[in-house]
Coordinates of C-alpha atoms and ligand atoms in Angstrom, one line a residue:
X90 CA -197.7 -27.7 -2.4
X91 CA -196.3 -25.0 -4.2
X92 CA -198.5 -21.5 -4.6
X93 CA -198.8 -20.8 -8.2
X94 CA -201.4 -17.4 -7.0
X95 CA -200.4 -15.6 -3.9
X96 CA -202.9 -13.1 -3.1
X97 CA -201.0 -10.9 -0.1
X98 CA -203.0 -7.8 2.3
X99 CA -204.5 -6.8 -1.4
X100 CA -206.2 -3.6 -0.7
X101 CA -208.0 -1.1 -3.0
X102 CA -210.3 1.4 -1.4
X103 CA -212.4 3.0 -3.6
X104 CA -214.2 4.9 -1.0
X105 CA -217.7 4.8 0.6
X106 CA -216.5 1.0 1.8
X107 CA -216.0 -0.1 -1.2
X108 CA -213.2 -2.1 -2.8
X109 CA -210.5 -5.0 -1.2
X110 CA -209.4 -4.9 2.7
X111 CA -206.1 -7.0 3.4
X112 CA -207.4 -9.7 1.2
X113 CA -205.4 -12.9 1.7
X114 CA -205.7 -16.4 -0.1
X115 CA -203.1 -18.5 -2.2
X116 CA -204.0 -20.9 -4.5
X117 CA -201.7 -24.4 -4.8
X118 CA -199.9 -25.7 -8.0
X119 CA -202.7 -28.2 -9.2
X120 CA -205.2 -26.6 -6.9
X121 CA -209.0 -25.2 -7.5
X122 CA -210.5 -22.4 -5.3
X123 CA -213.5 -21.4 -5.2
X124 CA -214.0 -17.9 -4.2
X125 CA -217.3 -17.0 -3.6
X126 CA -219.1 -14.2 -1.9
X127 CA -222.3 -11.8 -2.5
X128 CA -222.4 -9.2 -5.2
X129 CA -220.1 -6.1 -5.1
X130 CA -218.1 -8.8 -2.5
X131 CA -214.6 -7.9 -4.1
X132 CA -214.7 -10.8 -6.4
X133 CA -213.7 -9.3 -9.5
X134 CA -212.0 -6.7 -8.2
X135 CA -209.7 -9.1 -6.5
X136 CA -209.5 -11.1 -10.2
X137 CA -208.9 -7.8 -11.8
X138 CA -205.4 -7.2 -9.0
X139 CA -204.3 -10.2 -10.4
X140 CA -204.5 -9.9 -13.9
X141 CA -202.7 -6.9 -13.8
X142 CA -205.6 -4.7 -14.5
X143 CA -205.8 -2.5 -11.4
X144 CA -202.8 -1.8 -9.5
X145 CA -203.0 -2.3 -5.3
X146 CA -203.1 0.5 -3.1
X147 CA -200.9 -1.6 -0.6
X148 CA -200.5 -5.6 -0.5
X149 CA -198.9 -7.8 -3.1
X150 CA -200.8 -10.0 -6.3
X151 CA -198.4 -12.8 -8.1
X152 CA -198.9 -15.5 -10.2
X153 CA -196.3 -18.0 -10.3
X154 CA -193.4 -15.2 -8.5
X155 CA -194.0 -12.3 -10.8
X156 CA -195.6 -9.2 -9.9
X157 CA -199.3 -9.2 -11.2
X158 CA -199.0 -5.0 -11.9
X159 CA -195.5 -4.9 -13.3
X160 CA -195.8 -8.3 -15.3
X161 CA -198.9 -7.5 -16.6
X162 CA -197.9 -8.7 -20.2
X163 CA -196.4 -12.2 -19.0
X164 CA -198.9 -12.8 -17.0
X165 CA -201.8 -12.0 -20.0
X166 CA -200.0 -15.1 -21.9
X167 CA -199.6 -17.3 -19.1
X168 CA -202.9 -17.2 -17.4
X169 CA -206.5 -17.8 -19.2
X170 CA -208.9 -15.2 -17.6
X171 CA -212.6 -15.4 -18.3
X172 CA -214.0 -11.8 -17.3
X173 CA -217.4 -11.7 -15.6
X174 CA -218.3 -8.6 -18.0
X175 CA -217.0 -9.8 -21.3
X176 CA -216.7 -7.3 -23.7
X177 CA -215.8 -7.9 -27.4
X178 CA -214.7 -5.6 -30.0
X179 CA -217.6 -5.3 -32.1
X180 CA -216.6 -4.9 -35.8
X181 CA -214.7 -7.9 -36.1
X182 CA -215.9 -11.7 -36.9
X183 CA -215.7 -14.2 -34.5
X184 CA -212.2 -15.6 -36.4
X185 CA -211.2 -12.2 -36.5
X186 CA -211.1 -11.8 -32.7
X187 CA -209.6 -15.3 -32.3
X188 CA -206.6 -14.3 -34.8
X189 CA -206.2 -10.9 -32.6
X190 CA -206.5 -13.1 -29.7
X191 CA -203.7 -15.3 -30.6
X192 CA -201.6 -12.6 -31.7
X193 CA -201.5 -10.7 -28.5
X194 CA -200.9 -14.2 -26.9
X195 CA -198.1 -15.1 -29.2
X196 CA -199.4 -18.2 -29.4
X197 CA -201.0 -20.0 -32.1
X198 CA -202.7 -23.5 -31.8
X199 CA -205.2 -24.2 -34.9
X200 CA -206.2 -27.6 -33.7
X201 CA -207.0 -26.3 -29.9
X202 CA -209.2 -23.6 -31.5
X203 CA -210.9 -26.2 -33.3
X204 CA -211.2 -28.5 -30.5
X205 CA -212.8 -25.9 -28.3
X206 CA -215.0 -24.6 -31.2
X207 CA -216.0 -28.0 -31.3
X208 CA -216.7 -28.7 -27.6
X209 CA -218.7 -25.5 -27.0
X210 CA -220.3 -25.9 -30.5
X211 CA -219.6 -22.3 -31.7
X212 CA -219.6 -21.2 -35.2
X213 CA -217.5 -17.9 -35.2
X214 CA -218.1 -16.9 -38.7
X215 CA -221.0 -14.5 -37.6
X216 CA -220.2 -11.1 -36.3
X217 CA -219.2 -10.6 -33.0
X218 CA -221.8 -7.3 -32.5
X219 CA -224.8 -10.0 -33.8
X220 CA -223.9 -12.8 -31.0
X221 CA -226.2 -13.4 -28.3
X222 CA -224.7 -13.3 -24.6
X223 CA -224.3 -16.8 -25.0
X224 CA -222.1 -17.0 -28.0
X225 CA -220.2 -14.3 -27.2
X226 CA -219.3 -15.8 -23.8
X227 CA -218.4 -19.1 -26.0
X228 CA -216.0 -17.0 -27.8
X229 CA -214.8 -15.7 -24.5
X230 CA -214.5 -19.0 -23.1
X231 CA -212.5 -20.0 -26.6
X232 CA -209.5 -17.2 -26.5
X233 CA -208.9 -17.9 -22.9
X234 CA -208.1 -21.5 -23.1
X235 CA -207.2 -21.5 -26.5
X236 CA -203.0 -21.5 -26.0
X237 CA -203.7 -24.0 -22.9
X238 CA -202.8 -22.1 -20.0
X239 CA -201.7 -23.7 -17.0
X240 CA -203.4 -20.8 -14.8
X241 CA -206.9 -19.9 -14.6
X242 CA -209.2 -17.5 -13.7
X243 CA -212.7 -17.8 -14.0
X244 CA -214.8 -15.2 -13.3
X245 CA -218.5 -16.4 -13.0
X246 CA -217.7 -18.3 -15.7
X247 CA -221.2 -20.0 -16.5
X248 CA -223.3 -17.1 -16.3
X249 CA -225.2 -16.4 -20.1
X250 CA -224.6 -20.0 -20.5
X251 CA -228.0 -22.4 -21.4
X252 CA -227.8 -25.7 -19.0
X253 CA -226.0 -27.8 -21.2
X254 CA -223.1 -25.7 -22.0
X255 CA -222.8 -24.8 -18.2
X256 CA -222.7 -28.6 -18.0
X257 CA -220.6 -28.9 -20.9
X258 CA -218.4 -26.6 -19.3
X259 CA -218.0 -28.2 -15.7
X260 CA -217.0 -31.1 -17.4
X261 CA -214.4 -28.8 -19.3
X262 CA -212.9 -27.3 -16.2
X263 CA -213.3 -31.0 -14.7
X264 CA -211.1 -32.2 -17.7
X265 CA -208.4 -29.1 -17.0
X266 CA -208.4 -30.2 -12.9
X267 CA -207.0 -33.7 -13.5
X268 CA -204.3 -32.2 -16.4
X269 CA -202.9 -30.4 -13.3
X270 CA -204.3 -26.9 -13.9
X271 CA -204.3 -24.6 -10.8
X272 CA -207.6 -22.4 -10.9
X273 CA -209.1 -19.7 -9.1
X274 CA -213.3 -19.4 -9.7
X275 CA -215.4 -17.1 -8.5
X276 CA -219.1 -18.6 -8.9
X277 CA -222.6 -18.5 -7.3
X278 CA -223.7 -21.5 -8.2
X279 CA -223.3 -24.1 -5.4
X280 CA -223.1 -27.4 -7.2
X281 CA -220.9 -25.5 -9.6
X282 CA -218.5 -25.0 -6.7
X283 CA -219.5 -28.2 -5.1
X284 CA -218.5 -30.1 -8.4
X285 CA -214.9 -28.6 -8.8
X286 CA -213.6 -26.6 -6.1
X287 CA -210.6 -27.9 -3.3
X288 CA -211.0 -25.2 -1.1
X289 CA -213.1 -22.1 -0.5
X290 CA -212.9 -18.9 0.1
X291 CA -215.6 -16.1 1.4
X292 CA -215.1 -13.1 0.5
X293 CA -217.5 -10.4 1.9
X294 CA -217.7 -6.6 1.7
X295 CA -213.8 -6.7 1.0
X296 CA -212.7 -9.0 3.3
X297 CA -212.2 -12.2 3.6
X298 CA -214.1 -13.9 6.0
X299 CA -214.0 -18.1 5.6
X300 CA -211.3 -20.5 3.9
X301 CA -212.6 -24.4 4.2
X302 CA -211.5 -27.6 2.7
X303 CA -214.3 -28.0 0.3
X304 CA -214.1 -32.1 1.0
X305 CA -214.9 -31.2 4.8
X306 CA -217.9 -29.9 3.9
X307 CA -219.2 -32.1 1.5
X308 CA -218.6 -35.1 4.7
X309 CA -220.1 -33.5 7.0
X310 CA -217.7 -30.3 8.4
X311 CA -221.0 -30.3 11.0
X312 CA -223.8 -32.3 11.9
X313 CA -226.8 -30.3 13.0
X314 CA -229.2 -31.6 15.6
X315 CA -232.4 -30.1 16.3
X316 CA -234.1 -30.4 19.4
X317 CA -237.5 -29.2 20.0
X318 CA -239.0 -28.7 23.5
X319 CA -242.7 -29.1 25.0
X320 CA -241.9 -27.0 28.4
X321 CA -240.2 -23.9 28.5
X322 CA -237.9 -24.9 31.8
X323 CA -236.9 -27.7 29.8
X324 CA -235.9 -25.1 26.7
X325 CA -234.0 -22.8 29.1
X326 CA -232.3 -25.6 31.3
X327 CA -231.1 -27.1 28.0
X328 CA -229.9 -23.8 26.7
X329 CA -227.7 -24.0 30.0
X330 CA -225.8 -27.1 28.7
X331 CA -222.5 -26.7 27.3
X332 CA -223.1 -27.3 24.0
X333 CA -222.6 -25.4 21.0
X334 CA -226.0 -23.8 20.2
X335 CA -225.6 -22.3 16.9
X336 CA -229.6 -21.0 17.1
X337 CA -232.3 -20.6 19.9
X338 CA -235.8 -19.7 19.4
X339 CA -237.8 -19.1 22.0
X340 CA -241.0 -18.5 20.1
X341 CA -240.7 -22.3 19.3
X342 CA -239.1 -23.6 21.8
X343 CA -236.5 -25.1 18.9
X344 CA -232.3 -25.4 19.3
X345 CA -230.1 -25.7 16.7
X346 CA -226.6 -27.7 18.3
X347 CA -223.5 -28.2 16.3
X348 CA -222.2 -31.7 16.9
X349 CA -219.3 -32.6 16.1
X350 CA -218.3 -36.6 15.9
X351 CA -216.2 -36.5 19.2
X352 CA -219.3 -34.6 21.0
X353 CA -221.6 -37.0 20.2
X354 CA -221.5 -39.1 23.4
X355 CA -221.8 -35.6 25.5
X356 CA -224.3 -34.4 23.5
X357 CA -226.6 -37.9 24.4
X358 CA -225.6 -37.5 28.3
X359 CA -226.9 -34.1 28.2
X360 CA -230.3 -34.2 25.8
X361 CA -231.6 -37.5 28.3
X362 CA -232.0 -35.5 30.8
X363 CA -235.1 -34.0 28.9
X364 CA -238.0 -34.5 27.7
X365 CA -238.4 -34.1 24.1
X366 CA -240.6 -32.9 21.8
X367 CA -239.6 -33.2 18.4
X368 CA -235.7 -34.1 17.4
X369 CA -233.7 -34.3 13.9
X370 CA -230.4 -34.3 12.4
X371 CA -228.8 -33.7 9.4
X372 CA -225.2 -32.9 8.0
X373 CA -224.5 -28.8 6.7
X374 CA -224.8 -28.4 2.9
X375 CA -222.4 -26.5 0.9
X376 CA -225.0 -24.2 0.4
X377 CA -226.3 -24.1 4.3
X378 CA -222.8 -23.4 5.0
X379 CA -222.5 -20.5 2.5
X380 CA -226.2 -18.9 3.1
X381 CA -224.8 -18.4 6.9
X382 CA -222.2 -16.2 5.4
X383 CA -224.6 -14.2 3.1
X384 CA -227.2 -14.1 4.9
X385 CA -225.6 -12.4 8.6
X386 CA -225.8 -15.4 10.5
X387 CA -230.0 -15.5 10.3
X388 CA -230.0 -19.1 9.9
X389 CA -228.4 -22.8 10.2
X390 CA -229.3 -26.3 10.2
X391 CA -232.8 -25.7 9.5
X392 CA -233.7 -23.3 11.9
X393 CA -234.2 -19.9 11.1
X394 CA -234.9 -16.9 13.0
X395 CA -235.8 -13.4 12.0
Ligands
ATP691 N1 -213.0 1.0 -10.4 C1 -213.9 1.1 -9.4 N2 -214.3 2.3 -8.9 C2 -215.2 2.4 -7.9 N3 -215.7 1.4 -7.3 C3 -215.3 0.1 -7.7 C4 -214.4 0.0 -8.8 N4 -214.3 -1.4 -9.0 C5 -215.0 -2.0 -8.1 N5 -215.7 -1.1 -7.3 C6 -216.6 -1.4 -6.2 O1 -216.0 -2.4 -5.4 C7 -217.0 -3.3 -4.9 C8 -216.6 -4.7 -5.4 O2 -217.0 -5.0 -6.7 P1 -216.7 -6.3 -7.5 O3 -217.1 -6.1 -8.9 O4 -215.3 -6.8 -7.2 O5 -217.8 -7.3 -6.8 P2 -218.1 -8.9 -7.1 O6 -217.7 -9.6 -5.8 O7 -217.4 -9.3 -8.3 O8 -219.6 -8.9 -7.2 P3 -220.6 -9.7 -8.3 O9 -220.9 -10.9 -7.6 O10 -221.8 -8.7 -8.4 O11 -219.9 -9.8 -9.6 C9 -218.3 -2.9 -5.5 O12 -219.0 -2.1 -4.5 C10 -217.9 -2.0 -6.7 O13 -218.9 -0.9 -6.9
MG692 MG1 -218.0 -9.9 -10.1

């Protein structure tokens, strides 16, 4: 697959730990990623490199082999952005904006405007200071796809959106997916994510720190079994085994194993050996899987420890 974003050792240090450390990701011609990660993660900062709005201390941003910095103005017309702060001028109208839009774009697509107007059921007459959050993201969402880039960038791109129009808008971006566009979308929303993203990546206090196949996940990247012991020898011998104990609370006497499909059969010689209290399994959720990121590691597969 060819990269359309390359996202190379970005790093901006604004100080006090702060900023982008040797951030690393591509995203693939056709391709969605979902890049996700707590607040103040580096998200938009990262989105910001590659629209050519901050330049990197060290490391390299492109979009489709030109320079994200120096092409700033190329890449402005190629690429649809959707800012996580938008911010409006506020004496125009809302066709105002959408004709100063498609100026700066070069680009001019009447029946596009009108389609998307439609879709997102916005009336732009109104000014843009007297829109709520919601319309004015609507208007947002309208100038960025309005010349049908092929590139995206989506910064939290539901947020300030009712439940409809977030809906309305995953089937939008679902829509863009199958017409081949390549997307990058930052997002804390997990079935947001789970809906329309090929890959993931975690990005957290500047770095990266996970890339997964989204489709792994969503099968089953790790089934979780829970064993829970009577006897405290029994807890401790158990704990022994060579299995791959993701949590262990003594206080209940509980073990969280990851078990894999080709562990299974080692994983049933081992547990008959004991007697057992209480047992369960279940497959990781995208969001189990992403809370074990945030959260430091303080809890998985239903076990949780303080
Ligand atoms: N221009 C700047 N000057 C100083 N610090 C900055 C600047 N831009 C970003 N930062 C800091 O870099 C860190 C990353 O911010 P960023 O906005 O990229 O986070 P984020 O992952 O988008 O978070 P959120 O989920 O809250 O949107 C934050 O600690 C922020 O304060
Ligand atoms: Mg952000």
């Amino acid at each position: 697959m060819n990269n359309i974003i390359n996202v190379n050792e970005l790093t901006h240090d604004y100080g006090h730990g702060r900023g982008v450390f040797e951030v690393s990701f591509n995203v693939g011609d056709g391709e969605t990623l979902g890049f996700l990660g707590p607040n103040g993660a580096g998200k938009s900062t990262t989105m910001r490199h590659l629209m050519g709005f901050s330049k990197p201390q060290s490391g390299k941003v492109e979009i489709n082999g030109l320079n994200c910095t120096k092409e700033h103005n190329k890449i402005m017309q190629s690429v649809g952005y959707l800012p996580g702060e938008v911010s409006l001028p506020e004496g125009l109208n809302g066709y105002q904006f959408i004709k100063m839009m498609q100026d700066m774009k070069k680009s001019k697509n009447d029946d596009r405007v009108r389609y998307l107007l439609d879709k997102f059921e916005l009336d732009p007459s109104g000014s843009v200071k007297r829109m709520s959050i919601g319309e004015k993201r609507k208007l947002a969402v309208v100038t960025a796809f309005m010349n049908d880039p092929d590139i995206l960038l989506l910064d939290e791109p539901t947020s300030g959106l009712d439940p409809i129009m977030q809906e309305t808008f995953i089937d939008f971006i679902k829509e863009e997916k199958q017409r081949g566009k390549s997307i990058l979308l930052s997002s804390h929303i997990f079935s947001e994510v789970e809906a329309l993203c090929d890959r993931i990546a975690i990005i957290k206090d500047g770095r990266l720190i996970s890339s997964v196949d989204a489709a792994q996940i969503k099968h089953g990247l790790h089934n979780i079994m829970t064993v829970e012991f009577d006897d405290p020898k029994d807890f401790a011998d158990f704990g022994r085994s060579e299995l791959d104990f993701k949590l262990r609370d003594r206080s209940t006497l509980k073990c969280a194993v990851v078990v894999d499909d080709e562990d299974i059969n080692k994983f049933i010689s081992v547990i008959r050996k004991f007697k057992i209290k209480a047992f369960s399994e279940h497959s990781v959720t995208l969001e189990e899987y992403f809370m074990h990121f945030y959260k430091n590691d303080r809890s998985f597969g239903g076990v949780s420890y303080a």
